[in-house]
Structure formats: structure tokens, C-alpha cells
PDB file of C-alpha atoms in Angstrom:
ATOM      1  CA  MET W  12     -29.532  16.195  33.747  1.00 51.00           C
ATOM      2  CA  ASP W  13     -28.840  15.408  29.972  1.00 56.00           C
ATOM      3  CA  SER W  14     -27.581  18.854  29.145  1.00 62.00           C
ATOM      4  CA  ASP W  15     -24.822  18.429  31.716  1.00 65.00           C
ATOM      5  CA  SER W  16     -23.611  15.024  30.568  1.00 66.00           C
ATOM      6  CA  VAL W  17     -20.590  14.663  28.514  1.00 71.00           C
ATOM      7  CA  LYS W  18     -21.522  14.024  24.858  1.00 72.00           C
ATOM      8  CA  ILE W  19     -19.436  11.132  23.487  1.00 74.00           C
ATOM      9  CA  PRO W  20     -19.268  11.580  19.601  1.00 73.00           C
ATOM     10  CA  LYS W  21     -20.545   8.482  17.647  1.00 84.00           C
ATOM     11  CA  LEU W  22     -18.068   6.769  15.620  1.00 85.00           C
ATOM     12  CA  SER W  23     -18.182   7.149  11.847  1.00 88.00           C
ATOM     13  CA  LEU W  24     -18.521   4.321   9.390  1.00 92.00           C
ATOM     14  CA  ALA W  25     -14.857   4.603   8.499  1.00 92.00           C
ATOM     15  CA  GLU W  26     -13.811   4.306  12.163  1.00 93.00           C
ATOM     16  CA  ILE W  27     -15.933   1.175  12.656  1.00 95.00           C
ATOM     17  CA  ALA W  28     -14.751  -0.354   9.406  1.00 96.00           C
ATOM     18  CA  PHE W  29     -10.947   0.467  10.594  1.00 96.00           C
ATOM     19  CA  SER W  30     -11.516  -1.296  13.733  1.00 96.00           C
ATOM     20  CA  VAL W  31     -12.809  -4.358  11.965  1.00 97.00           C
ATOM     21  CA  LEU W  32      -9.826  -4.325   9.754  1.00 97.00           C
ATOM     22  CA  LEU W  33      -7.405  -4.032  12.654  1.00 97.00           C
ATOM     23  CA  ARG W  34      -9.295  -6.977  14.237  1.00 97.00           C
ATOM     24  CA  LEU W  35      -9.021  -9.155  11.060  1.00 97.00           C
ATOM     25  CA  VAL W  36      -5.344  -8.416  10.967  1.00 97.00           C
ATOM     26  CA  ALA W  37      -5.063  -9.340  14.450  1.00 98.00           C
ATOM     27  CA  VAL W  38      -6.342 -12.662  13.818  1.00 98.00           C
ATOM     28  CA  ALA W  39      -3.989 -13.102  10.941  1.00 97.00           C
ATOM     29  CA  CYS W  40      -1.099 -12.097  13.008  1.00 97.00           C
ATOM     30  CA  PHE W  41      -1.987 -14.665  15.832  1.00 97.00           C
ATOM     31  CA  TRP W  42      -2.208 -17.304  12.993  1.00 97.00           C
ATOM     32  CA  PHE W  43       1.259 -16.252  11.763  1.00 96.00           C
ATOM     33  CA  GLY W  44       2.662 -16.408  15.305  1.00 96.00           C
ATOM     34  CA  LEU W  45       1.121 -19.887  15.816  1.00 96.00           C
ATOM     35  CA  ASN W  46       2.808 -20.977  12.565  1.00 94.00           C
ATOM     36  CA  TYR W  47       6.213 -19.751  13.715  1.00 94.00           C
ATOM     37  CA  TRP W  48       5.749 -21.426  17.107  1.00 93.00           C
ATOM     38  CA  ALA W  49       4.706 -24.715  15.254  1.00 92.00           C
ATOM     39  CA  LEU W  50       7.889 -24.430  13.166  1.00 90.00           C
ATOM     40  CA  LEU W  51      10.297 -23.966  16.216  1.00 90.00           C
ATOM     41  CA  VAL W  52       8.785 -26.668  18.270  1.00 90.00           C
ATOM     42  CA  GLY W  53       8.974 -29.055  15.359  1.00 86.00           C
ATOM     43  CA  PHE W  54       5.175 -29.495  14.847  1.00 85.00           C
ATOM     44  CA  SER W  55       5.268 -28.524  11.324  1.00 80.00           C
ATOM     45  CA  PHE W  56       7.412 -29.901   8.304  1.00 76.00           C
ATOM     46  CA  GLY W  57       7.294 -33.254   9.882  1.00 78.00           C
ATOM     47  CA  GLY W  58       9.774 -31.997  12.568  1.00 76.00           C
ATOM     48  CA  SER W  59      12.540 -30.934  10.214  1.00 77.00           C
ATOM     49  CA  GLY W  60      11.872 -27.380  11.331  1.00 77.00           C
ATOM     50  CA  ARG W  61      12.695 -27.671  14.744  1.00 86.00           C
ATOM     51  CA  PHE W  62      14.866 -24.923  16.192  1.00 87.00           C
ATOM     52  CA  ASP W  63      17.997 -27.045  16.667  1.00 86.00           C
ATOM     53  CA  LEU W  64      17.773 -28.018  13.065  1.00 87.00           C
ATOM     54  CA  LEU W  65      17.264 -24.573  11.477  1.00 86.00           C
ATOM     55  CA  SER W  66      20.025 -22.410  10.136  1.00 89.00           C
ATOM     56  CA  VAL W  67      21.135 -19.440  12.168  1.00 93.00           C
ATOM     57  CA  PRO W  68      19.090 -16.787   9.903  1.00 94.00           C
ATOM     58  CA  TRP W  69      16.065 -18.828  10.305  1.00 92.00           C
ATOM     59  CA  ARG W  70      16.573 -19.122  14.164  1.00 92.00           C
ATOM     60  CA  VAL W  71      16.902 -15.436  14.432  1.00 94.00           C
ATOM     61  CA  ALA W  72      13.850 -14.576  12.230  1.00 95.00           C
ATOM     62  CA  ALA W  73      11.694 -17.267  13.406  1.00 93.00           C
ATOM     63  CA  THR W  74      12.356 -16.622  17.171  1.00 95.00           C
ATOM     64  CA  ALA W  75      11.717 -12.938  16.745  1.00 96.00           C
ATOM     65  CA  LEU W  76       8.500 -13.318  14.604  1.00 96.00           C
ATOM     66  CA  ALA W  77       7.233 -15.959  16.867  1.00 96.00           C
ATOM     67  CA  VAL W  78       7.233 -13.329  19.749  1.00 97.00           C
ATOM     68  CA  VAL W  79       6.492 -10.233  17.890  1.00 97.00           C
ATOM     69  CA  TYR W  80       3.222 -11.493  15.959  1.00 97.00           C
ATOM     70  CA  PRO W  81       1.174 -12.683  18.905  1.00 97.00           C
ATOM     71  CA  VAL W  82       2.146  -9.424  20.706  1.00 97.00           C
ATOM     72  CA  ALA W  83       0.995  -7.454  17.714  1.00 97.00           C
ATOM     73  CA  ALA W  84      -2.129  -9.439  17.379  1.00 98.00           C
ATOM     74  CA  LEU W  85      -2.958  -8.453  21.012  1.00 97.00           C
ATOM     75  CA  GLY W  86      -2.380  -4.870  20.365  1.00 97.00           C
ATOM     76  CA  LEU W  87      -4.364  -4.787  17.191  1.00 97.00           C
ATOM     77  CA  TRP W  88      -7.383  -6.630  18.815  1.00 97.00           C
ATOM     78  CA  LEU W  89      -7.437  -4.263  21.797  1.00 96.00           C
ATOM     79  CA  LEU W  90      -7.040  -1.268  19.335  1.00 94.00           C
ATOM     80  CA  VAL W  91      -4.176   0.277  21.016  1.00 96.00           C
ATOM     81  CA  SER W  92      -1.491   2.357  19.180  1.00 94.00           C
ATOM     82  CA  TRP W  93       1.255   0.064  19.552  1.00 96.00           C
ATOM     83  CA  GLY W  94      -0.533  -2.885  17.817  1.00 95.00           C
ATOM     84  CA  PRO W  95      -0.005  -1.442  14.340  1.00 96.00           C
ATOM     85  CA  VAL W  96       3.521  -0.595  15.108  1.00 97.00           C
ATOM     86  CA  LEU W  97       4.393  -3.942  16.175  1.00 97.00           C
ATOM     87  CA  TRP W  98       2.768  -5.311  12.956  1.00 97.00           C
ATOM     88  CA  VAL W  99       4.672  -2.948  10.810  1.00 97.00           C
ATOM     89  CA  VAL W 100       7.990  -4.405  12.590  1.00 97.00           C
ATOM     90  CA  ALA W 101       6.703  -7.944  11.678  1.00 97.00           C
ATOM     91  CA  ALA W 102       5.639  -7.175   8.326  1.00 97.00           C
ATOM     92  CA  ALA W 103       8.999  -5.262   7.462  1.00 97.00           C
ATOM     93  CA  ALA W 104      10.941  -8.306   8.941  1.00 96.00           C
ATOM     94  CA  GLU W 105       9.015 -10.715   6.593  1.00 96.00           C
ATOM     95  CA  ILE W 106       9.361  -8.444   3.664  1.00 96.00           C
ATOM     96  CA  ALA W 107      13.154  -8.239   4.084  1.00 95.00           C
ATOM     97  CA  MET W 108      13.255 -11.913   4.623  1.00 95.00           C
ATOM     98  CA  PHE W 109      11.435 -13.012   1.504  1.00 95.00           C
ATOM     99  CA  GLY W 110      12.042 -10.091  -0.580  1.00 94.00           C
ATOM    100  CA  ALA W 111      15.656  -9.110  -0.066  1.00 94.00           C
ATOM    101  CA  TYR W 112      17.064 -12.484   0.996  1.00 94.00           C
ATOM    102  CA  PRO W 113      15.173 -15.067  -1.187  1.00 93.00           C
ATOM    103  CA  GLN W 114      18.266 -17.302  -1.238  1.00 94.00           C
ATOM    104  CA  VAL W 115      18.237 -17.655   2.428  1.00 93.00           C
ATOM    105  CA  PHE W 116      14.484 -17.671   3.322  1.00 93.00           C
ATOM    106  CA  GLY W 117      12.944 -18.640   0.054  1.00 92.00           C
ATOM    107  CA  GLN W 118      10.279 -16.625  -1.879  1.00 93.00           C
ATOM    108  CA  LYS W 119       6.757 -15.787  -0.981  1.00 94.00           C
ATOM    109  CA  PRO W 120       5.764 -12.991  -3.346  1.00 94.00           C
ATOM    110  CA  LEU W 121       2.087 -13.462  -2.184  1.00 96.00           C
ATOM    111  CA  LEU W 122       3.026 -12.787   1.378  1.00 95.00           C
ATOM    112  CA  ILE W 123       4.774  -9.395   0.401  1.00 96.00           C
ATOM    113  CA  ILE W 124       1.782  -8.517  -1.735  1.00 96.00           C
ATOM    114  CA  LEU W 125      -0.388  -9.163   1.296  1.00 96.00           C
ATOM    115  CA  HIS W 126       1.618  -7.064   3.631  1.00 96.00           C
ATOM    116  CA  GLY W 127       1.823  -4.194   1.062  1.00 96.00           C
ATOM    117  CA  ALA W 128      -2.051  -4.461   0.539  1.00 97.00           C
ATOM    118  CA  VAL W 129      -2.823  -4.313   4.186  1.00 97.00           C
ATOM    119  CA  ALA W 130      -0.536  -1.403   4.683  1.00 97.00           C
ATOM    120  CA  THR W 131      -2.086   0.579   1.889  1.00 97.00           C
ATOM    121  CA  VAL W 132      -5.719   0.027   3.195  1.00 97.00           C
ATOM    122  CA  PHE W 133      -4.405   0.993   6.728  1.00 97.00           C
ATOM    123  CA  VAL W 134      -2.850   4.363   5.385  1.00 97.00           C
ATOM    124  CA  ILE W 135      -6.222   5.069   3.307  1.00 97.00           C
ATOM    125  CA  PHE W 136      -8.222   4.519   6.241  1.00 97.00           C
ATOM    126  CA  ARG W 137      -6.009   6.681   8.580  1.00 96.00           C
ATOM    127  CA  VAL W 138      -6.242   9.459   5.992  1.00 97.00           C
ATOM    128  CA  VAL W 139      -9.918   9.239   5.730  1.00 96.00           C
ATOM    129  CA  ILE W 140     -10.486   9.253   9.499  1.00 95.00           C
ATOM    130  CA  ALA W 141      -8.206  12.357   9.849  1.00 94.00           C
ATOM    131  CA  VAL W 142     -10.031  14.172   7.173  1.00 94.00           C
ATOM    132  CA  GLN W 143     -13.571  13.307   9.016  1.00 92.00           C
ATOM    133  CA  LYS W 144     -11.852  14.479  12.348  1.00 88.00           C
ATOM    134  CA  ALA W 145     -10.705  17.748  10.821  1.00 88.00           C
ATOM    135  CA  ARG W 146     -14.174  18.465   9.303  1.00 87.00           C
ATOM    136  CA  ARG W 147     -15.870  17.576  12.514  1.00 82.00           C
ATOM    137  CA  ALA W 148     -13.424  19.789  14.485  1.00 77.00           C
ATOM    138  CA  LYS W 149     -13.969  22.666  11.994  1.00 77.00           C
ATOM    139  CA  ALA W 150     -17.859  22.343  12.186  1.00 69.00           C
ATOM    140  CA  ALA W 151     -17.757  22.277  15.975  1.00 60.00           C
ATOM    141  CA  ARG W 152     -16.163  25.457  16.564  1.00 64.00           C
ATOM    142  CA  ILE W 153     -18.316  28.374  17.188  1.00 62.00           C
ATOM    143  CA  ASP W 154     -15.686  31.158  16.925  1.00 60.00           C
ATOM    144  CA  LEU W 155     -15.305  31.087  13.101  1.00 54.00           C
ATOM    145  CA  PRO W 156     -16.206  34.038  11.217  1.00 57.00           C
TER     146      PRO W 156
END
């Protein structure tokens, strides 16, 4: 009966580490989302950051990020393909906010470096996993000369 069963390939160490990375980023995204919600409802900054007291650029950015970050966290935690896409959208928005418009949103160079580092590690993991899958596919073919 075992010979007729479908063989599920074991995950490599890189794939396991990548899933751990995605879940850590998911926790960070959820935290960022909670921070933006706390800002909008007036829980942080002693209530001076409530939605009705914010400038228009901050209203737009904080509202969008308060929605996108928790949804990205869910996608990253579930390891689905749209999770990293939404994280990239949120990270690009924050990089644009704090990098391109520091006169409006302030400066957060550490946050920009953090997003860049996570993106770099993500790309490295994807390349390593793609190379491993290519090697596995090449080794599995029986019609090679």
C-alpha cells in the first residue's frame, strides 16, 4: 500500500526557516497595525493623534496602514501568496512616508532600514528555495541523458 501512496516531499531547512521568517514578519505587521489603530482612536500620544485631529496626509496614510498591516499579517501567518504582496505595499507606503516626505510625516530611518533588511532577506530566501527546487526537479527526472 505504501508504494501506491502519494509521496509528499519533505521541506528543506531553507523552506522551514522562510516560513518562520514570514511568521515573525506577521507578528511585526500585526503590531504595526495595532499601533496605527491606537493612533487613530486616540489611545496613543495622549489622545493628540486622534483621527479628527490629524492632518489630511496623516489621515490617509494611517487609515490605509491600519487596514493593510493586519490583513498582511494574516496573509503572512497563513503563508499564502498575497501576504508578502500586502506587506510590500505597506512597507513601500511607509518608506515613501518617512523617506520621501519627512517634512510631512517625520523621519524614521530605522524603520526604512528594517523594511529594506526584511525585503533583502526575503529575496535571498526566495532565490535559495528556487535553486533548491530546480536541483530537486533536475534530480527527479529519469529521462535525462
